[in-house]
PDB file of C-alpha atoms in Angstrom:
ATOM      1  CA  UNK A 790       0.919   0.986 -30.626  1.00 90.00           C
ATOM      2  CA  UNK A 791      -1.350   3.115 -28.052  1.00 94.00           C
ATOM      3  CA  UNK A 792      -1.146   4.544 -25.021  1.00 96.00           C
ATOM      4  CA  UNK A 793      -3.579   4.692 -22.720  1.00 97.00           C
ATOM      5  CA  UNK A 794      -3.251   6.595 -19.305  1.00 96.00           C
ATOM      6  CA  UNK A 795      -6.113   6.535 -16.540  1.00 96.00           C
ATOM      7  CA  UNK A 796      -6.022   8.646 -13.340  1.00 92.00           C
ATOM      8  CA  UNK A 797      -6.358   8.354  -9.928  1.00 93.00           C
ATOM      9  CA  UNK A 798     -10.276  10.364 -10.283  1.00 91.00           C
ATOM     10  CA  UNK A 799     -10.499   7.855 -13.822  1.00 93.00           C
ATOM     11  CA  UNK A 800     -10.326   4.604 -11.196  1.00 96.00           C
ATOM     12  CA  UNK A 801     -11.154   6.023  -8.353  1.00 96.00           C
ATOM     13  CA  UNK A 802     -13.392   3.147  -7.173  1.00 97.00           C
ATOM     14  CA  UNK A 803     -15.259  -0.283  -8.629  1.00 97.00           C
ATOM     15  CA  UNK A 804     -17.710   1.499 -10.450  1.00 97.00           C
ATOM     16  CA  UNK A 805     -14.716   3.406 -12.212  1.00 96.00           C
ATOM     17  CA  UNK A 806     -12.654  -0.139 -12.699  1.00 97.00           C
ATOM     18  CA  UNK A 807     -15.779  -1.144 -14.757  1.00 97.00           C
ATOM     19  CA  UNK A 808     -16.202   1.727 -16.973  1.00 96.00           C
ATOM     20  CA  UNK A 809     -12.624   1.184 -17.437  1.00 96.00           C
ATOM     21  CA  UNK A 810     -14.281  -1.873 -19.355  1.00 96.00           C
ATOM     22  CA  UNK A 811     -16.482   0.042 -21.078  1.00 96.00           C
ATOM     23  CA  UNK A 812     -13.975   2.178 -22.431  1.00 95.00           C
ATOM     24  CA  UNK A 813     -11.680  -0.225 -23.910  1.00 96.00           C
ATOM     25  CA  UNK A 814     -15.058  -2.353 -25.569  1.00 96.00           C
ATOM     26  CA  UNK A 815     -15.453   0.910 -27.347  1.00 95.00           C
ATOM     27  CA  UNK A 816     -12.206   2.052 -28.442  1.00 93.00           C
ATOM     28  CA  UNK A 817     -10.474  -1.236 -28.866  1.00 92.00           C
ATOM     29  CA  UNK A 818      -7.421  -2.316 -27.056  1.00 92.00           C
ATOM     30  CA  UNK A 819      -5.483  -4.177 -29.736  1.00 91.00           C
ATOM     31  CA  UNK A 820      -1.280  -3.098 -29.619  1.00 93.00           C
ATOM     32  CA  UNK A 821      -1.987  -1.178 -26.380  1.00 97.00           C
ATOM     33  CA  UNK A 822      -0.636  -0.049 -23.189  1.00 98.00           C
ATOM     34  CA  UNK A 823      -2.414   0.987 -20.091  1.00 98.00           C
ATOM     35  CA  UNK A 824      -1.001   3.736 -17.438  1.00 98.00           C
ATOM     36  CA  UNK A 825      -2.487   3.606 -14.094  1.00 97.00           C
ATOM     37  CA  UNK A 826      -2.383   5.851 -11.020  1.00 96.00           C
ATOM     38  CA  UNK A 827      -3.167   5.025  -7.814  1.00 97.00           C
ATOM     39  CA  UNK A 828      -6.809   4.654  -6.819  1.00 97.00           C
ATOM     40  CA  UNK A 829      -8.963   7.473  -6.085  1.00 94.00           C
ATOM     41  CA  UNK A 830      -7.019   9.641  -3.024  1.00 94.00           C
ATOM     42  CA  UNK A 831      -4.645   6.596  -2.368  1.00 97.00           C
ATOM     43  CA  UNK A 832      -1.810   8.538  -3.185  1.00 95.00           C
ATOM     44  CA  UNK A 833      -2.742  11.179  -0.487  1.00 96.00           C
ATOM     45  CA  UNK A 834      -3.833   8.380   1.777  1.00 98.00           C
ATOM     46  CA  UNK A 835      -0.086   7.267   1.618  1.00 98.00           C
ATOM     47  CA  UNK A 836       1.469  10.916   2.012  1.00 97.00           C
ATOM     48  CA  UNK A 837      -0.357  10.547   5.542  1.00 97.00           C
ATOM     49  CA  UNK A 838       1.335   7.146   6.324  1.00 98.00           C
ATOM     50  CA  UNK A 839       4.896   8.308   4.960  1.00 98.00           C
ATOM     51  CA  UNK A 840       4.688  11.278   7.674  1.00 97.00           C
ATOM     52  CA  UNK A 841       3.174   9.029  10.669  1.00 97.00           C
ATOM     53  CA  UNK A 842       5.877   6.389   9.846  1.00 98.00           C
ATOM     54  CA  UNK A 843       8.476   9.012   9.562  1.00 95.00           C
ATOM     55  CA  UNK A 844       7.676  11.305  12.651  1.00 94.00           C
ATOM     56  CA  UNK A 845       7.105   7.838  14.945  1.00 94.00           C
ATOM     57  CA  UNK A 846       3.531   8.598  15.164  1.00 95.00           C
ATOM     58  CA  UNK A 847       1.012   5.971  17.107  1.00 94.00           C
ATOM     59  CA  UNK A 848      -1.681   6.460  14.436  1.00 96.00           C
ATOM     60  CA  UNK A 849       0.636   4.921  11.686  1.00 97.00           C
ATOM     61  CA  UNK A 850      -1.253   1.657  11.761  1.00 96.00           C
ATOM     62  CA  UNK A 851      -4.419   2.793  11.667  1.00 97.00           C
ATOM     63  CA  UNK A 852      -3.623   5.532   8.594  1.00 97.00           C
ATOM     64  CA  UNK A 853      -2.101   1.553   6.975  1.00 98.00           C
ATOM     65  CA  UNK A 854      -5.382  -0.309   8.075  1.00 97.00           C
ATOM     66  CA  UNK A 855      -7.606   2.777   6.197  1.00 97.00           C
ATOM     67  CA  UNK A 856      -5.250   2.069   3.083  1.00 98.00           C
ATOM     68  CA  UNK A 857      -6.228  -1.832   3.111  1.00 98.00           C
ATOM     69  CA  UNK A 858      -9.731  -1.073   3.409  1.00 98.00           C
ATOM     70  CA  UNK A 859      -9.931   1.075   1.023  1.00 98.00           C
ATOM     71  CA  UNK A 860      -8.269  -1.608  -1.434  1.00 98.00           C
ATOM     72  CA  UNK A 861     -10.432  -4.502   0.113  1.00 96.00           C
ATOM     73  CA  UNK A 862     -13.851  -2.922  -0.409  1.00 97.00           C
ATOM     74  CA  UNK A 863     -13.048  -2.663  -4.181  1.00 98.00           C
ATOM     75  CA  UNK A 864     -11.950  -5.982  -4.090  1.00 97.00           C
ATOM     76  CA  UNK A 865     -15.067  -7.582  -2.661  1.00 97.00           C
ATOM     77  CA  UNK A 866     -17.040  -5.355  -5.021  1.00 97.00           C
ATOM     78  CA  UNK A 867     -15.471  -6.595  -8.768  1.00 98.00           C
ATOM     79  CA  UNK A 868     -14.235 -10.105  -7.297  1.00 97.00           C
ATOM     80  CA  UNK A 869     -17.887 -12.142  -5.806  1.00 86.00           C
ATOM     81  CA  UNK A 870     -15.291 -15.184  -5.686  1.00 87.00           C
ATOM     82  CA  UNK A 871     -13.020 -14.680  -2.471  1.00 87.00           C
ATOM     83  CA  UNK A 872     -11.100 -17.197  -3.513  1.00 92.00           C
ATOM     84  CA  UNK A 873      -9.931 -15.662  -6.100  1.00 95.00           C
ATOM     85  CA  UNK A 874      -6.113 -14.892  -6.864  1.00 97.00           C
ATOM     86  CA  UNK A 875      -6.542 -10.948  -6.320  1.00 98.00           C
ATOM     87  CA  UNK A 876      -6.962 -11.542  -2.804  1.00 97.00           C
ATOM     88  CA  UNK A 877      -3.492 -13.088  -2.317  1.00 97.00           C
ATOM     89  CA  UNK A 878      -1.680 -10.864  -4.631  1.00 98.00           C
ATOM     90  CA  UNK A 879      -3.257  -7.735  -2.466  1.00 98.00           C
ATOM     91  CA  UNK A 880      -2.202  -9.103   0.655  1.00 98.00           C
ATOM     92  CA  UNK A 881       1.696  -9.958  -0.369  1.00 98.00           C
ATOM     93  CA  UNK A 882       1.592  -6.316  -1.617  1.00 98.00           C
ATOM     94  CA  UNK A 883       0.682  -4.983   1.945  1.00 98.00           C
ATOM     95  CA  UNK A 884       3.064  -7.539   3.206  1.00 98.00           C
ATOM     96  CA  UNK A 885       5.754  -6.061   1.254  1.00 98.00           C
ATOM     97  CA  UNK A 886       5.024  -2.637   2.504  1.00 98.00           C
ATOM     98  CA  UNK A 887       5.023  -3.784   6.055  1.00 97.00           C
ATOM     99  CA  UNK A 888       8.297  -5.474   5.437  1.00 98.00           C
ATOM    100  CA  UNK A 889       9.995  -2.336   4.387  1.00 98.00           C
ATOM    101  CA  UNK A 890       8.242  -0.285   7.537  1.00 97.00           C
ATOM    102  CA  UNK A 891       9.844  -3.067   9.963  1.00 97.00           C
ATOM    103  CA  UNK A 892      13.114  -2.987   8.181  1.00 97.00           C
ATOM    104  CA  UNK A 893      14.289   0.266   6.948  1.00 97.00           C
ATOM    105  CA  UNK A 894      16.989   1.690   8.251  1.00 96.00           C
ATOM    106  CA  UNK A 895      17.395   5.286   6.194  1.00 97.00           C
ATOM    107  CA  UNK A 896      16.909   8.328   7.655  1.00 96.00           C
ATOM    108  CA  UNK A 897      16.129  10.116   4.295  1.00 97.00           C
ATOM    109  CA  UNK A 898      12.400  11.226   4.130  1.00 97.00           C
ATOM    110  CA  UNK A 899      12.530  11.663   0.340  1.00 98.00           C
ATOM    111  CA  UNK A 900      14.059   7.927  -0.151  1.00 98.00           C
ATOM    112  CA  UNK A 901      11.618   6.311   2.252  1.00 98.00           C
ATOM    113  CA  UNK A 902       8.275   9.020   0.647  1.00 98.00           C
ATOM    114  CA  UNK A 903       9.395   6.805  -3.009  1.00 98.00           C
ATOM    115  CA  UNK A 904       9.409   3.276  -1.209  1.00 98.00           C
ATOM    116  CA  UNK A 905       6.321   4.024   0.335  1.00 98.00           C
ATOM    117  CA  UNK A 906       4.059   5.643  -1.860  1.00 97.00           C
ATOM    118  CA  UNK A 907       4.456   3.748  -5.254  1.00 97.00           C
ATOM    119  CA  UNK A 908       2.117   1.463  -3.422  1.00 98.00           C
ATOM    120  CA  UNK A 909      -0.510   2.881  -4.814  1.00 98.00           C
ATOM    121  CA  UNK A 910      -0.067   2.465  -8.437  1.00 98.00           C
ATOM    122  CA  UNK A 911       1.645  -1.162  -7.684  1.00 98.00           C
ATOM    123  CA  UNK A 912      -2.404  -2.262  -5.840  1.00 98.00           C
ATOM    124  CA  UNK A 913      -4.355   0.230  -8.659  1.00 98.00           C
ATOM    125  CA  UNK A 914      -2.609  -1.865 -11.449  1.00 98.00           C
ATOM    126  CA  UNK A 915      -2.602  -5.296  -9.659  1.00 98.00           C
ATOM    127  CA  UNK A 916      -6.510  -5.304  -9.347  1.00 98.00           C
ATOM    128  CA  UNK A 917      -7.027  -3.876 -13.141  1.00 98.00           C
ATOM    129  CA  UNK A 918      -5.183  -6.298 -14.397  1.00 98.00           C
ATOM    130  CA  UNK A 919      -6.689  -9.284 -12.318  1.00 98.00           C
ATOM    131  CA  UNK A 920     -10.469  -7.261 -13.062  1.00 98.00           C
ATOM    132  CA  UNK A 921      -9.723  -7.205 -17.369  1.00 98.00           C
ATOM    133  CA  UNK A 922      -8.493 -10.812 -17.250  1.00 97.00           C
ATOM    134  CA  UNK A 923     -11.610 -11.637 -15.136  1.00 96.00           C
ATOM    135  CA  UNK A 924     -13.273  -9.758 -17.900  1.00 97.00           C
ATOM    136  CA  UNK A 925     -12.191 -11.607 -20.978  1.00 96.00           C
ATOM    137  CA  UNK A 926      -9.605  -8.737 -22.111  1.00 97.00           C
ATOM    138  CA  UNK A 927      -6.013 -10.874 -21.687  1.00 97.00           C
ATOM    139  CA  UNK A 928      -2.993  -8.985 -20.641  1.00 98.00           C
ATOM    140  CA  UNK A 929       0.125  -8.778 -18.697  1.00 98.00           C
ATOM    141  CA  UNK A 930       1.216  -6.660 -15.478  1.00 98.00           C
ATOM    142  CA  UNK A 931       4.209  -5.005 -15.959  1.00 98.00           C
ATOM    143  CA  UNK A 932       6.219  -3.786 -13.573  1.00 98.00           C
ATOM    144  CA  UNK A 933       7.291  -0.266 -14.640  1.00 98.00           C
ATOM    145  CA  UNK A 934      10.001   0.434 -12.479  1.00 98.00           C
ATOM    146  CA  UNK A 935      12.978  -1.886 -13.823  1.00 98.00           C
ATOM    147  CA  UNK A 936      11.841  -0.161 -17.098  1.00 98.00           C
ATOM    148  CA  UNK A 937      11.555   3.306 -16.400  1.00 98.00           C
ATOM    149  CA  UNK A 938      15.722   4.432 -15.576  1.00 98.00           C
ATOM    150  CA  UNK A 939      16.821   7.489 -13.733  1.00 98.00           C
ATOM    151  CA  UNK A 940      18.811   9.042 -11.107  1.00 98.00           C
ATOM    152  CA  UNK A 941      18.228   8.663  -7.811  1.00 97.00           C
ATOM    153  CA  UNK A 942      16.824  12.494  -7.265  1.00 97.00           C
ATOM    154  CA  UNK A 943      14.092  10.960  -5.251  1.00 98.00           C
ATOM    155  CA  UNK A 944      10.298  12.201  -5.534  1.00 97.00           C
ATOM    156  CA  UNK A 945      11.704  14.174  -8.646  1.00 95.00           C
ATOM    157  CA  UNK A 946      13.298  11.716 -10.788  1.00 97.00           C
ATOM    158  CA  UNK A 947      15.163  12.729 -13.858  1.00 96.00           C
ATOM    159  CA  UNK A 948      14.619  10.133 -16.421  1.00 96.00           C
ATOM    160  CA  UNK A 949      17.890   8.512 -18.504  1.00 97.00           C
ATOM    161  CA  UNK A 950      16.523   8.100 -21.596  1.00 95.00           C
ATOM    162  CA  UNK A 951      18.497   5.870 -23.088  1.00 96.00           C
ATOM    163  CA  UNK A 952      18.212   3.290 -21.065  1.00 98.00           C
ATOM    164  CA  UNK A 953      14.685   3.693 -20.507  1.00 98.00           C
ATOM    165  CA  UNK A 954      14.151   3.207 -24.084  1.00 96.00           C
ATOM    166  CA  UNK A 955      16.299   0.531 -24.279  1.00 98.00           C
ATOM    167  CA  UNK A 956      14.877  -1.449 -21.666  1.00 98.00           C
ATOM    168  CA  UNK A 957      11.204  -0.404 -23.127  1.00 98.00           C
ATOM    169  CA  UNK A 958      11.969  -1.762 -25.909  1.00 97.00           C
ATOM    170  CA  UNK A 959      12.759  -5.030 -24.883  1.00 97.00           C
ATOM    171  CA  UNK A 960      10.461  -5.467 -22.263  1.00 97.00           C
ATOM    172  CA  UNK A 961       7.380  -4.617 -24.831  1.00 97.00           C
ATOM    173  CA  UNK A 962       5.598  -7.005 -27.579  1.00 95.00           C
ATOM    174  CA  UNK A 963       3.404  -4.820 -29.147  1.00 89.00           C
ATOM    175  CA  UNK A 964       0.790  -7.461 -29.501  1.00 92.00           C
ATOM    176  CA  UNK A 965      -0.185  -7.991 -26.161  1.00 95.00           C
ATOM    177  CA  UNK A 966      -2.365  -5.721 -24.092  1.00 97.00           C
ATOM    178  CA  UNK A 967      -0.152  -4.324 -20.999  1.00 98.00           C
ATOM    179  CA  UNK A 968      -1.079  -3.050 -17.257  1.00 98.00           C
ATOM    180  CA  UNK A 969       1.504  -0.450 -15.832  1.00 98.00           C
ATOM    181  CA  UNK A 970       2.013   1.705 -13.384  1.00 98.00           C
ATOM    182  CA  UNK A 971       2.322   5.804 -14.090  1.00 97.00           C
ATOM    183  CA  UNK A 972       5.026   7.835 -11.961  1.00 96.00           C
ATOM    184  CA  UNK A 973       7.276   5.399 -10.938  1.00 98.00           C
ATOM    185  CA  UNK A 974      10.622   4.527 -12.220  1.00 98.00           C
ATOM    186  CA  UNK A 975      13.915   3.027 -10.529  1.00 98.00           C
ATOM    187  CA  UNK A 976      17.612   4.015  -9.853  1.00 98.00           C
ATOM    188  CA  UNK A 977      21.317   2.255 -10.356  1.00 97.00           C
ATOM    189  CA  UNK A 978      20.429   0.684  -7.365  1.00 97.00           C
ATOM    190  CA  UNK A 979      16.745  -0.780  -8.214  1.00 97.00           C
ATOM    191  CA  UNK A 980      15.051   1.179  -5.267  1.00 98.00           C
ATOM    192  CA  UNK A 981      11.669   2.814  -6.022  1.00 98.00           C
ATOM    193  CA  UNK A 982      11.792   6.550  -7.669  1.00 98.00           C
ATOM    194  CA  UNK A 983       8.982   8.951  -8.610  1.00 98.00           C
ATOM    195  CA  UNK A 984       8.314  11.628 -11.568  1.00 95.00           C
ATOM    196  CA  UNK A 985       6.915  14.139  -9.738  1.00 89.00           C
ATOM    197  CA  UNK A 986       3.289  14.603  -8.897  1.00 69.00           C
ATOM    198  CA  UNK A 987       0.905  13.993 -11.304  1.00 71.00           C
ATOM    199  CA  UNK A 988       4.158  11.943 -13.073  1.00 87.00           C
ATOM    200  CA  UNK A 989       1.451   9.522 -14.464  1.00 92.00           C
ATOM    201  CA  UNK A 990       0.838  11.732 -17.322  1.00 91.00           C
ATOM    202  CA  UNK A 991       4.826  11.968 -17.843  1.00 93.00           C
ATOM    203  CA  UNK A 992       4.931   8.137 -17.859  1.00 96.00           C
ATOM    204  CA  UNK A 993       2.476   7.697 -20.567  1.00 95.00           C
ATOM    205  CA  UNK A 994       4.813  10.189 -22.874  1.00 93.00           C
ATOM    206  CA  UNK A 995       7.688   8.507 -21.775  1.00 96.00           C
ATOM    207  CA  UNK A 996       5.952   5.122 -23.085  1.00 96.00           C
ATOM    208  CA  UNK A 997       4.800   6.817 -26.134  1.00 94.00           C
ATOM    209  CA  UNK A 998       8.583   8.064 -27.350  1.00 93.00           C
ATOM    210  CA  UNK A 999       9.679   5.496 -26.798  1.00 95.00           C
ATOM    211  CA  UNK A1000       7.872   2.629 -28.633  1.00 95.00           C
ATOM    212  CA  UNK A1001       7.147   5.464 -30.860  1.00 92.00           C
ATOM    213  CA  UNK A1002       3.391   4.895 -30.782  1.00 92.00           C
ATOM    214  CA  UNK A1003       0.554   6.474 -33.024  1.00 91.00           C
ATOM    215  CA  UNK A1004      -1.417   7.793 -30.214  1.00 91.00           C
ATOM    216  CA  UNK A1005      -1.214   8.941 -26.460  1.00 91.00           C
ATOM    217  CA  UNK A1006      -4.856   9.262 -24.793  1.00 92.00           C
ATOM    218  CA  UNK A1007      -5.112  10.670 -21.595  1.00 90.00           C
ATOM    219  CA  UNK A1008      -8.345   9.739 -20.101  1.00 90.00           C
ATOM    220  CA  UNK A1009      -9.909  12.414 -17.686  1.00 77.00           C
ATOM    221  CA  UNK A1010     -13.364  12.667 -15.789  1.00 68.00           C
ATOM    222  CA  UNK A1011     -13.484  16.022 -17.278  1.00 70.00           C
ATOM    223  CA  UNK A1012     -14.506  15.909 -21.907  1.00 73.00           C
ATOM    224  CA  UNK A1013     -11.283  17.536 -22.243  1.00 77.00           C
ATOM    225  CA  UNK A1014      -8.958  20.638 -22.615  1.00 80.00           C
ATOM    226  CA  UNK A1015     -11.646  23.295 -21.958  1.00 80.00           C
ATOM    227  CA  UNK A1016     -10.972  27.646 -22.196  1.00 79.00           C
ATOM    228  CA  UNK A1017     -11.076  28.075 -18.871  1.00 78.00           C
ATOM    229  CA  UNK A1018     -11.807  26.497 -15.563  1.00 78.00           C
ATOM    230  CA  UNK A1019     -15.473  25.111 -15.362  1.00 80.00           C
ATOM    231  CA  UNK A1020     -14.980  25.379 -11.532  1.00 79.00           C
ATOM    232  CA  UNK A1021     -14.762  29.307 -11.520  1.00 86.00           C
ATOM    233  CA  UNK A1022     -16.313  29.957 -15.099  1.00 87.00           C
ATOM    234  CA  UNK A1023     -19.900  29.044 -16.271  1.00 87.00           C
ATOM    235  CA  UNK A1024     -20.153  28.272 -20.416  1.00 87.00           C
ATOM    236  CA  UNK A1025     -16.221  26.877 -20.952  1.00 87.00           C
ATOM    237  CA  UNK A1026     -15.672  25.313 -24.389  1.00 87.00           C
ATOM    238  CA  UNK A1027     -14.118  22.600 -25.315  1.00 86.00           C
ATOM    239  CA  UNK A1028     -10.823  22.777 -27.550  1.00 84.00           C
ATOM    240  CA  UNK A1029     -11.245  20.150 -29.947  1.00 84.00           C
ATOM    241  CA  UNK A1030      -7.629  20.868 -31.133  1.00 84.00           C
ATOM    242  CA  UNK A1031      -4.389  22.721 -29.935  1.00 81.00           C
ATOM    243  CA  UNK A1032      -0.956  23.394 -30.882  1.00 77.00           C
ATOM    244  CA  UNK A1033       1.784  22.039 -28.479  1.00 71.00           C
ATOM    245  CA  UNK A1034       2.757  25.634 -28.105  1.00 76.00           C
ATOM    246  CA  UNK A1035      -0.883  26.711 -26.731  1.00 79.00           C
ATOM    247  CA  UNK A1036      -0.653  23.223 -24.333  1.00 74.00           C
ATOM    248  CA  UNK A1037       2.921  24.624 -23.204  1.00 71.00           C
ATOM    249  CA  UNK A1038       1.695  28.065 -22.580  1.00 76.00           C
ATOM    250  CA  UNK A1039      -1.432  26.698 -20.816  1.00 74.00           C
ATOM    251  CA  UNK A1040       0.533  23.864 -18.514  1.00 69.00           C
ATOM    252  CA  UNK A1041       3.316  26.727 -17.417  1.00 70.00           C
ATOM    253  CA  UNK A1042       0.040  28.827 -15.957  1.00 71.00           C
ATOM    254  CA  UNK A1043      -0.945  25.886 -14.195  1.00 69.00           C
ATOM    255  CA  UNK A1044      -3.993  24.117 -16.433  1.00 67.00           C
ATOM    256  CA  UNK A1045      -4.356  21.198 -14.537  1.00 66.00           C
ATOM    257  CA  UNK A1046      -5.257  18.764 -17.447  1.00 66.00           C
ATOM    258  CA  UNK A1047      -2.221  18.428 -18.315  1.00 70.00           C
ATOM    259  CA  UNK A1048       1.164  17.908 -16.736  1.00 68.00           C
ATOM    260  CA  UNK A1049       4.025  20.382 -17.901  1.00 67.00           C
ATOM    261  CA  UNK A1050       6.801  17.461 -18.286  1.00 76.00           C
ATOM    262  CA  UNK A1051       4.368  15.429 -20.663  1.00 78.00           C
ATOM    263  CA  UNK A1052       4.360  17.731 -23.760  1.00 73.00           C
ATOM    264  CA  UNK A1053       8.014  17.715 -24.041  1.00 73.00           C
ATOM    265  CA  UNK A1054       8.838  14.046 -25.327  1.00 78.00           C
ATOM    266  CA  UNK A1055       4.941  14.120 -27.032  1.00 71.00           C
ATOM    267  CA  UNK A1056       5.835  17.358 -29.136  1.00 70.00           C
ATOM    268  CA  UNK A1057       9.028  15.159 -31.009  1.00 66.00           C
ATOM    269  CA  UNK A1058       6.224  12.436 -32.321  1.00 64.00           C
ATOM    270  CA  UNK A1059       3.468  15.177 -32.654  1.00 57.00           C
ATOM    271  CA  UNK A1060       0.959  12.973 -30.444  1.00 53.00           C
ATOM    272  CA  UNK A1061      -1.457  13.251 -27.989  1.00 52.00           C
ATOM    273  CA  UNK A1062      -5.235  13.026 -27.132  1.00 52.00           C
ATOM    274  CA  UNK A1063      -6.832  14.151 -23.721  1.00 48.00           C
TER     275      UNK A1063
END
């Protein structure tokens, strides 16, 4: 089995959905799993409706309407056929978010932030999924959150392991090609959790423990782990190799390749590829 995680900069818009394509042509994609974030800036474009819906504010509908057109432009641009299922399946997802908007009644801004915002990777991994099967590569959407356990420490989730490998385990045939979503999870209760900020990461090592795969590739827009920032520094080389201890050391000073939480279930199994 391999692991496969794509950020929100790796599918950021149609163009990015089809190299997406690309990639897997080249690499292969038999006995693998694919970890999605949310588009592009979706995930910020949904911080911006949490705090409108939460502080009452008129524009709430409008920051919604900017999230739907965001998704609907992709869609037009990878699906020629409006007819197509995609369409449907996008719509019932902003339905559902609508729903909960009209209907909650909690006053907790960290419960309602997890409700709202795992939208994005829900619409990221709906249209992927829809867009490979379009493109000849058969899989299955999966649903990450009954399959990702923890507490209900929302927009911070601690993971329960056990039952998230547990219900991994079950939920996985490691002959079939999978679509998932990256930092969400669930609680007792089945209502949405996250992992943290750039959780996605964290949910492809949580994937990898736990079906014990060979590999975990993290796919960037940047060729890798580099010895310093190329944004400040001219003539940065790439690191073809590290030790987990290095990628510790170099996550704690705030690399931003790599999330902090994502070495620590990786360094049991000795895998990972960025």
């Amino acid at each position: 089995m391999q692991v496969f995680k794509f950020g929100g900069a790796s599918v950021k818009n149609a163009n990015s959905v089809r190299n997406l394509v690309t990639v897997l042509e080249k690499t292969g994609h038999n006995n693998t799993i694919i970890i999605t974030s949310a588009m592009g800036k979706m995930t910020n474009a949904l911080e911006d409706v949490v705090a409108k819906y939460f502080n009452k504010n008129n524009d709430l509908m409008d920051s919604l309407g900017k999230v739907e057109q965001f998704h609907k432009l992709i869609l037009i641009d990878l699906f020629v056929n409006k007819s197509h299922s995609i369409f449907k399946e996008v719509d019932l997802l902003f339905d559902d978010l609508n729903i909960f908007l009209k209907t909650n009644k909690s006053p907790d801004y960290n419960f309602i932030y997890d409700q709202i915002i795992g939208f994005g990777e829900l619409l990221s991994t709906t249209i992927i999924s829809a867009f490979l099967n379009k493109k000849g590569f058969k899989n299955e959407w999966l649903d990450v959150r009954p399959l990702v356990k923890t507490d209900n420490y929302y927009r911070c989730a601690n993971v329960d392991w056990e039952a998230t490998q547990k219900a991994i385990n079950n939920a996985v045939n490691k002959e079939v090609l999978y679509i998932t979503q990256g930092f969400l999870g669930s609680d007792a209760n089945n209502f949405t959790t996250t992992l943290g900020r750039e959780g996605s990461d964290y949910t492809a090592a949580i994937f990898g423990y736990c079906l014990n795969a060979k590999t975990v590739t993290i796919w960037k827009d940047v060729p890798g782990v580099l010895n310093a920032d190329p944004r400040y520094f001219n003539d940065t080389q790439l690191l073809e190799n590290i030790s987990y201890t290095e990628a510790i050391e170099l996550a704690f000073y705030g690399a931003s390749v790599i999330h902090p939480k994502t070495l620590r279930p990786l360094q049991k199994l000795s895998l990972i590829h960025i």
